[in-house]
Coordinates of C-alpha atoms and ligand atoms in Angstrom, one line a residue:
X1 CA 0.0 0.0 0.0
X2 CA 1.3 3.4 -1.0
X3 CA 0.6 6.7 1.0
X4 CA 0.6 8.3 -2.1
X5 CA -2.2 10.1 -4.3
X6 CA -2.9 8.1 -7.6
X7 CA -2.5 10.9 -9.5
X8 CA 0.4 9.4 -11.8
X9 CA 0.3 6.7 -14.0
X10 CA 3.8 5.1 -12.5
X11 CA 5.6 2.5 -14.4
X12 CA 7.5 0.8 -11.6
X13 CA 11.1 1.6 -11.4
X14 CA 12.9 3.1 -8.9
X15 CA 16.5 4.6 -10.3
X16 CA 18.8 5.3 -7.9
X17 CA 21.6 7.0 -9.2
X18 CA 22.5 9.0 -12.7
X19 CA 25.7 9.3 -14.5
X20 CA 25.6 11.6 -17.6
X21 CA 22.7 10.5 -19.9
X22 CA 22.3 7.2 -18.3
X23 CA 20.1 6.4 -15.2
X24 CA 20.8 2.8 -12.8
X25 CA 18.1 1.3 -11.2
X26 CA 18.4 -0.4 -7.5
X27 CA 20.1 -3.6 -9.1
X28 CA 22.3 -1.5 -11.1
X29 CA 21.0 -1.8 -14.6
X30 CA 21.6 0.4 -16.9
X31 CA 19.2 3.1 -18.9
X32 CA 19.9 5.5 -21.7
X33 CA 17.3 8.0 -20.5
X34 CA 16.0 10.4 -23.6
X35 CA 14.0 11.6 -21.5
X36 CA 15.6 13.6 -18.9
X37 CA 13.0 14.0 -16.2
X38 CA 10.7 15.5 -19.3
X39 CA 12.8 18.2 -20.5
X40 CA 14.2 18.9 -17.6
X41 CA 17.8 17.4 -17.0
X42 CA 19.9 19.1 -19.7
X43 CA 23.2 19.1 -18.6
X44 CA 22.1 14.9 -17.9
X45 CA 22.8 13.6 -14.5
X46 CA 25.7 14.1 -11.8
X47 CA 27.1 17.2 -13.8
X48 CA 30.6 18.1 -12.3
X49 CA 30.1 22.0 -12.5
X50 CA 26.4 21.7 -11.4
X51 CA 26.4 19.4 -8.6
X52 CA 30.1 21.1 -7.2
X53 CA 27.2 24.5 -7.2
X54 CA 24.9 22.7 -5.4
X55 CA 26.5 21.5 -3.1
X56 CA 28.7 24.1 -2.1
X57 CA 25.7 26.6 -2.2
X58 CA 23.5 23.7 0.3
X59 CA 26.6 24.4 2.7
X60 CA 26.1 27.9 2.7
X61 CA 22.4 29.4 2.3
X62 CA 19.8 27.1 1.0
X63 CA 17.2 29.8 0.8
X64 CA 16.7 33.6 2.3
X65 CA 13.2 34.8 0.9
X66 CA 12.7 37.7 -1.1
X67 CA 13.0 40.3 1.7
X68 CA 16.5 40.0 0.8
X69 CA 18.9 41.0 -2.2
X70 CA 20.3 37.4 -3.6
X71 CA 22.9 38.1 -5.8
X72 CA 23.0 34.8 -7.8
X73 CA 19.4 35.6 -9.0
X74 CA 20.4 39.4 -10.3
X75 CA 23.1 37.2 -12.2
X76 CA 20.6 34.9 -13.8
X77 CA 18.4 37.6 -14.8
X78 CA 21.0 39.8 -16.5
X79 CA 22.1 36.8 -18.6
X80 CA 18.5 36.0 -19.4
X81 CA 17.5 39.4 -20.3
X82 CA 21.2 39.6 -22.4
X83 CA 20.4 37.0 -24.7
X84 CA 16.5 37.2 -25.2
X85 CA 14.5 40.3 -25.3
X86 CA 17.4 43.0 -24.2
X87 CA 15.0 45.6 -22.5
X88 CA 13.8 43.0 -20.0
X89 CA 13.2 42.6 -16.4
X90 CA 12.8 39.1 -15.2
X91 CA 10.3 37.6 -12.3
X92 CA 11.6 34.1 -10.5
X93 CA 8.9 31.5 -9.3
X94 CA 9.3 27.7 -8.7
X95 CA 7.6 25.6 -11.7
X96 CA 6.2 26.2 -15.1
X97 CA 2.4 26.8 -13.9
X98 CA 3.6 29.5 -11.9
X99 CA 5.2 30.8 -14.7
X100 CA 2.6 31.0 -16.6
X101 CA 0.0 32.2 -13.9
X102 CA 2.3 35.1 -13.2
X103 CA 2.4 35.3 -17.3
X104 CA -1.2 35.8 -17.3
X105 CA -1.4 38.3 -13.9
X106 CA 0.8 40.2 -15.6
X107 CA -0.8 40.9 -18.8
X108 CA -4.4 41.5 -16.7
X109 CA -2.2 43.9 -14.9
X110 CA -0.2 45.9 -17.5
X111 CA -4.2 46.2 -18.9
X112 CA -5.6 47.7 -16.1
X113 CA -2.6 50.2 -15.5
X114 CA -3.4 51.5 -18.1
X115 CA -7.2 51.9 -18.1
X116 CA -7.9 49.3 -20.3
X117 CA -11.0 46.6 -19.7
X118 CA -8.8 44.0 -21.3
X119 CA -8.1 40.7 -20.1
X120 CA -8.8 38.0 -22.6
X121 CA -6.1 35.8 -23.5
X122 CA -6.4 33.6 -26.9
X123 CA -4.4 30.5 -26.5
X124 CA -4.2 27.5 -28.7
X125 CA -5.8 24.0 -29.6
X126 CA -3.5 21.4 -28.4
X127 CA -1.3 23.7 -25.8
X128 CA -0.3 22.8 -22.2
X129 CA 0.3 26.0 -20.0
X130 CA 0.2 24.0 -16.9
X131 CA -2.0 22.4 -14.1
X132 CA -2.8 25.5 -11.7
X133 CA -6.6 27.0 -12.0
X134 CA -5.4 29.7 -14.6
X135 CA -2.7 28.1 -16.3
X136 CA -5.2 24.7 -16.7
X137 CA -7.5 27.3 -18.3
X138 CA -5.1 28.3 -20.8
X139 CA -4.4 24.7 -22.0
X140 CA -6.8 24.3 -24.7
X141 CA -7.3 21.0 -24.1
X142 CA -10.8 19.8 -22.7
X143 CA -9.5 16.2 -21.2
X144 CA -7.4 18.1 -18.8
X145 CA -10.4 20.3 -18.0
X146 CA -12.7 17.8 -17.2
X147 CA -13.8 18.2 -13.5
X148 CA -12.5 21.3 -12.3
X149 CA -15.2 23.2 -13.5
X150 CA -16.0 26.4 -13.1
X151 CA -12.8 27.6 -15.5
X152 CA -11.2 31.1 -14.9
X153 CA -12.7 33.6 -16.8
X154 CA -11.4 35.0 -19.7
X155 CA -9.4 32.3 -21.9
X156 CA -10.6 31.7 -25.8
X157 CA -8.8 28.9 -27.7
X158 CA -8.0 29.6 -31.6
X159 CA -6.4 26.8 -34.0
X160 CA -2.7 26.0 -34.0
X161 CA -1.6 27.4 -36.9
X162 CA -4.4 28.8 -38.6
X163 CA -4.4 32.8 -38.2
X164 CA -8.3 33.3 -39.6
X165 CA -9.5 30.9 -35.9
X166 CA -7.4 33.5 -34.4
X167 CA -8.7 37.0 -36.0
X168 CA -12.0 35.5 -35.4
X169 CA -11.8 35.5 -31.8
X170 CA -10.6 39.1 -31.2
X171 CA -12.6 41.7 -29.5
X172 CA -12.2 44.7 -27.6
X173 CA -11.3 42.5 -24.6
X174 CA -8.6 41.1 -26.0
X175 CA -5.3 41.3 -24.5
X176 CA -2.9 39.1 -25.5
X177 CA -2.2 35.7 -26.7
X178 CA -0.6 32.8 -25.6
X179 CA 1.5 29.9 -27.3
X180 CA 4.1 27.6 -27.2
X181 CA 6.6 27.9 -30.2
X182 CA 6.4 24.1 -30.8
X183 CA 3.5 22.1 -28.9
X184 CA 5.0 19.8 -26.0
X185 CA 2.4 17.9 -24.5
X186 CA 0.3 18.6 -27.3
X187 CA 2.3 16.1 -29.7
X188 CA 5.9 18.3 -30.7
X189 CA 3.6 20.4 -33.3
X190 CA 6.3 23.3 -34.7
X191 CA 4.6 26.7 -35.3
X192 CA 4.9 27.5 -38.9
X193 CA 6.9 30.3 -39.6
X194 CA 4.4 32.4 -41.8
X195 CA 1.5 31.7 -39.1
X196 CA 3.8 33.5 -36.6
X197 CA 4.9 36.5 -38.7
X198 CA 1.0 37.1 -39.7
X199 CA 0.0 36.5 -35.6
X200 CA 2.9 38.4 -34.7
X201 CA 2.2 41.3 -37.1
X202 CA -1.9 40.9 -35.7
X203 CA -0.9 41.7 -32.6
X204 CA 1.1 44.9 -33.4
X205 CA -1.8 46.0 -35.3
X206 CA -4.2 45.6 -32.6
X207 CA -2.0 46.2 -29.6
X208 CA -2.2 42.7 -28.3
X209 CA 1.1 41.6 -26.4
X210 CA 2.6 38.6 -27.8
X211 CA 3.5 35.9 -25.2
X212 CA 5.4 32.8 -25.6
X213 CA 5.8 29.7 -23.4
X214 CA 8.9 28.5 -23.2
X215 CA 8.6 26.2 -20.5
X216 CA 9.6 23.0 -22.5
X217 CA 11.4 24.7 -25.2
X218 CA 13.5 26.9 -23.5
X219 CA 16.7 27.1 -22.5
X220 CA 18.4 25.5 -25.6
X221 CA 16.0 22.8 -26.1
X222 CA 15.2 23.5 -29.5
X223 CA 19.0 24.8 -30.9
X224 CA 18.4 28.6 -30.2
X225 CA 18.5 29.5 -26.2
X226 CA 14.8 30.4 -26.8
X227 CA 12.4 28.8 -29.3
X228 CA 11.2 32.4 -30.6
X229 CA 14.6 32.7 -31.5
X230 CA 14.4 30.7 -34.7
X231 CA 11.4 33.4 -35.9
X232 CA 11.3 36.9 -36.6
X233 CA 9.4 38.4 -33.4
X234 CA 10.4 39.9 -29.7
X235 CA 7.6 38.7 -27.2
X236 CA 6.5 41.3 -24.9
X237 CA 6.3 38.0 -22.0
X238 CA 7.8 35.2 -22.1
X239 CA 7.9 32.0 -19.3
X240 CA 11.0 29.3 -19.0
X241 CA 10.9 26.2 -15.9
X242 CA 12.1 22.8 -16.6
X243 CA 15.6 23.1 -18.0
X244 CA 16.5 26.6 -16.2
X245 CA 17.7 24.8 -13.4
X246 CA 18.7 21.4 -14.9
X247 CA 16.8 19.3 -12.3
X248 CA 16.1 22.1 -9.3
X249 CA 13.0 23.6 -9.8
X250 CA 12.7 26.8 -10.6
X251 CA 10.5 29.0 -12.9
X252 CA 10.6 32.4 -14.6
X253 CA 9.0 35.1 -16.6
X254 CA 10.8 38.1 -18.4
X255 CA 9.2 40.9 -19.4
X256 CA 9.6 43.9 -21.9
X257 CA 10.0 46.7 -19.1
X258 CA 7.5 48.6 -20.5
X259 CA 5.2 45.7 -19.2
X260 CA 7.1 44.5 -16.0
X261 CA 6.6 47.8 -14.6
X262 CA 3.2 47.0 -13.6
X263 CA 4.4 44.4 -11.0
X264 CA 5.0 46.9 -8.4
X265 CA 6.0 45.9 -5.0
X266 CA 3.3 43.4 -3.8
X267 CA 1.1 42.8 -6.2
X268 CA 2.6 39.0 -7.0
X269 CA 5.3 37.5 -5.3
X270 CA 6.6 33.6 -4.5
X271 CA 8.4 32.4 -0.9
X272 CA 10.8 30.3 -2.9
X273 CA 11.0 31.8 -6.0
X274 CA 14.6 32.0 -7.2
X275 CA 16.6 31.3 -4.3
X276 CA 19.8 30.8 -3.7
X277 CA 19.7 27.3 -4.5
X278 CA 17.9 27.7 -7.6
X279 CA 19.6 30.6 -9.0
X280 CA 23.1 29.1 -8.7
X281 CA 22.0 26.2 -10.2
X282 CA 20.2 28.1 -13.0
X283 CA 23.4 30.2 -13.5
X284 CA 25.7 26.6 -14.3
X285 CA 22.8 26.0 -16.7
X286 CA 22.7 29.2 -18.5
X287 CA 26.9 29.2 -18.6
X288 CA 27.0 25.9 -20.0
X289 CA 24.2 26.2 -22.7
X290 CA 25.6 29.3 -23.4
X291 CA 29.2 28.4 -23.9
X292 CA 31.3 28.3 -27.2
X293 CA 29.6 26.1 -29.9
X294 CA 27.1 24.4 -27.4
X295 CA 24.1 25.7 -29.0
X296 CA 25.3 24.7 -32.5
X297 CA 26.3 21.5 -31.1
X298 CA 22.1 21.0 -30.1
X299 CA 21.3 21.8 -33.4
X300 CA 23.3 19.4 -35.1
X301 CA 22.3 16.6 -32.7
X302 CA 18.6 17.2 -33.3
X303 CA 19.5 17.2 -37.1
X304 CA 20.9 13.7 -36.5
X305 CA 18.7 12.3 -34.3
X306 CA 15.7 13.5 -36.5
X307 CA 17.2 11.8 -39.4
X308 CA 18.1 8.6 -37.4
X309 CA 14.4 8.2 -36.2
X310 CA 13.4 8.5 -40.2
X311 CA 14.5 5.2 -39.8
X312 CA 11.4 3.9 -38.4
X313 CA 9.3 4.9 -41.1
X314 CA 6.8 7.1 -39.8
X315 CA 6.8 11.1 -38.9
X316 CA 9.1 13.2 -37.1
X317 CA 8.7 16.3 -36.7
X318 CA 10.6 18.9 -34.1
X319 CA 13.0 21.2 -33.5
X320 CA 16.5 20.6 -32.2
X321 CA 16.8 18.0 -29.3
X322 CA 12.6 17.9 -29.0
X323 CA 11.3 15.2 -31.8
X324 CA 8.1 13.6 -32.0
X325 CA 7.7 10.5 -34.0
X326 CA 3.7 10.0 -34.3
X327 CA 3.0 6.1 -34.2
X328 CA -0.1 4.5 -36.2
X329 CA -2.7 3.8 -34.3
X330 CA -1.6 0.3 -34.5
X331 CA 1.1 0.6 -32.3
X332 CA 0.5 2.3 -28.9
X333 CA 3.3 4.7 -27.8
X334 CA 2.6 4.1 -24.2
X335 CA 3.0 0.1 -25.4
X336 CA 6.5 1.1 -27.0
X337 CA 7.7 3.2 -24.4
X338 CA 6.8 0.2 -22.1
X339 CA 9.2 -1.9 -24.4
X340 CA 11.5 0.1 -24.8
X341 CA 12.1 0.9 -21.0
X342 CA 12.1 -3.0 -20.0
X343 CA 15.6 -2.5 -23.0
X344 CA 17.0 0.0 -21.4
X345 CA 15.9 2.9 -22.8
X346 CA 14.0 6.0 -21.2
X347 CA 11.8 7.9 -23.7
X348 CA 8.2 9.7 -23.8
X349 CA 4.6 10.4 -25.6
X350 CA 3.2 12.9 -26.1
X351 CA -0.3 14.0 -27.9
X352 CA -2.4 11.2 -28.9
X353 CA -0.3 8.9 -30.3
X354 CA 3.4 10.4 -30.5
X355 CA 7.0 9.1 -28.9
X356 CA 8.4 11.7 -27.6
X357 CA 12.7 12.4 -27.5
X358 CA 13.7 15.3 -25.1
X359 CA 17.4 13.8 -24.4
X360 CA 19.8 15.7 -22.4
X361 CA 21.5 18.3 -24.2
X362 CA 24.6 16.6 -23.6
X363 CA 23.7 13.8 -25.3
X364 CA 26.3 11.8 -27.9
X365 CA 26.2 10.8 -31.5
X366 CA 26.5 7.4 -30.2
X367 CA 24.3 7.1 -27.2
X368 CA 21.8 8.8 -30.1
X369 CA 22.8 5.8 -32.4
X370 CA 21.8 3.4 -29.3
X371 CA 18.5 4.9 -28.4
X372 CA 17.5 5.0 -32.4
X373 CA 18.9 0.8 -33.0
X374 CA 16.8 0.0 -29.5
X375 CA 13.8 1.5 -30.6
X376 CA 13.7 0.1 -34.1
X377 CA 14.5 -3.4 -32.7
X378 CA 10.8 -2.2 -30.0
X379 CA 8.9 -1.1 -32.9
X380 CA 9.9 -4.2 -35.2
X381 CA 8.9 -6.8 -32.4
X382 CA 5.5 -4.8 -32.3
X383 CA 4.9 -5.0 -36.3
X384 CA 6.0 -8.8 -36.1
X385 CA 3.6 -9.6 -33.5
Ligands
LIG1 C1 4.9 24.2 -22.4 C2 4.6 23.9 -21.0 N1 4.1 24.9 -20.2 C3 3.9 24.7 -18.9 C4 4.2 23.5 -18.3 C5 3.9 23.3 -16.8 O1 5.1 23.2 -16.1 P1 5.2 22.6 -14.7 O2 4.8 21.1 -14.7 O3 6.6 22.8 -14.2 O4 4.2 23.3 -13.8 C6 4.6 22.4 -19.1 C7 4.9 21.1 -18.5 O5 5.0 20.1 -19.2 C8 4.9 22.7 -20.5 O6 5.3 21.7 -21.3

């Protein structure tokens, strides 16, 4: 009997320890995780530079609270703001839903400052924002809806990728929109590059700010340091969790200042948010994506690994080191991941029917090689059967 909530559909492994990209489980097998704790582990597991941080920070001041200055997180923010949207000021919470619920306060906020009834936030069929009341609201997505009726006001949902659904759902309440460069849990579904330079260009025209969650793709994920990086626009808001602190949560939004203003001193605030231990783990994170050739090196990999799991036969589709690979509905990718986890291999779905590869950014040619030849040999024993 477990003490726990049944809110997670476990598989039942316990891992003990992590080594680079591979994880050991209690009787020390080995498992190439592609995974990484769902986008989360980028610099893979037991880094020397991040878990030297950690552990020298733990010996000094685990946490402080925002009554106080904390240098590490003024550090993280200036290298943020240097390499996204320049004129920014940056906000530190603990997870990606908070992200995204400070995301959303702040654009109700910014409205009202300046007079404005405007509050209505167009998001996107097939996005996930999160699983607080506001950031659950924002995922377009009715099965994770289901229940926790009465919604927060104010959300309309438009079509990926089709800029009439979204013209058709502006009014004189509208006040921003919402969306995730490429789709996580909806299925790794890449914005095309015209629908963002015609909803980018709909916003400037009707004074909508432009917000992007980068809660999955962030942080080098995708090749760039940001997703939005690889199209022609500067959000006004953006959000980044997961991989900011390569395993230690944290969250974030940064703002255009012209919009970060209206946070004034108590209007939204988080106990933990940024600490120390966050922030100088977030800082390893952001020097090591953003060292010499790193980036580049992402790009490449995803290039390779995309063209490995063509292999297989079906789709893949994805940016840098986040590819999808959408299954018939034959094969189940729950089934496969199953499989593929009793080999030795670590991987994910996503959307209805899609596998899922979000490897550490560290990841090798080789251990890319391995994953690709394991799952061909899990996908062959399913069409044989
Ligand atoms: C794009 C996106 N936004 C927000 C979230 C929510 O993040 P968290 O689980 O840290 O609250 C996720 C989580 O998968 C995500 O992929």
């Amino acid at each position: 009997m477990s003490y726990l909530m049944e809110n997670y559909g476990r598989f039942d492994y316990y891992f003990e320890r992590g080594e680079g990209c591979y994880l050991f489980d209690k009787d020390g097998k080995k498992y190439l995780d592609m995974l990484s704790g769902i986008a989360v582990n980028c610099l893979g597991y037991n880094h020397p530079k991040l878990t030297q941080a950690i552990c020298q920070q733990a010996s000094k001041i685990i946490h402080i609270s925002n009554l106080f200055k904390i240098e590490p997180q003024e550090e993280v923010a200036e290298i943020l703001v240097e390499n996204s949207i320049k004129d920014g000021k940056v906000f530190f919470c603990n997870s990606g839903a908070e992200a995204n619920e400070a995301l959303i306060k702040l654009v109700r906020k910014y409205f009202y400052d300046k007079g404005e009834n405007r509050y209505e936030i167009i998001t996107f069929e097939g996005s996930f924002h999160g699983r607080t009341l506001a950031a659950l609201t924002a995922t377009a997505q009715p099965k994770y809806h289901k229940g926790f009726e009465p919604l927060v006001e104010g959300f309309k949902y438009a079509k990926f990728n089709d800029i009439d659904s979204v013209k058709k759902l502006i009014t004189d309440k509208t006040a921003a929109i919402l969306i995730e460069m490429v789709q996580g849990e909806g299925g790794v579904n890449p914005a095309d590059r015209d629908f963002i330079d015609k909803l980018y260009s709909l916003c400037q025209e009707k004074g909508l700010l432009f917000c992007v969650d980068e809660v999955q793709t962030g942080i080098g994920r995708t090749g760039k340091l940001f997703a939005f990086q690889h199209y022609n626009i500067q959000p006004d808001i953006f959000s980044v969790a997961k991989g900011l602190g390569g395993g230690v949560p944290i969250g974030a939004i940064v703002a255009k200042s012209e919009v970060a203003k209206s946070f004034t001193p108590g209007t939204h605030a988080s106990t933990f948010g940024g600490n120390y231990l966050s922030t100088v783990a977030a800082k390893v994170v952001l020097e090591e994506v953003l060292s010499d050739g790193f980036l580049k090196s992402i790009e490449e990999k995803g290039e390779y690994l995309k063209k490995r799991l063509k292999e297989t036969g079906y789709p893949t589709k994805g940016l840098g080191l986040m590819i999808g690979v959408d299954l018939p509905e034959s094969i189940s990718a729950k089934k496969v991941m199953e499989e593929c986890l009793k080999r030795g291999l670590i991987i994910g779905t996503a959307g209805s029917n899609t596998l899922r590869f979000v490897p550490p950014l560290i990841i090798s040619k080789q251990e890319i090689d391995l994953s690709v030849e394991i799952l061909k040999g899990v996908i062959d024993s399913f069409i044989g059967a």
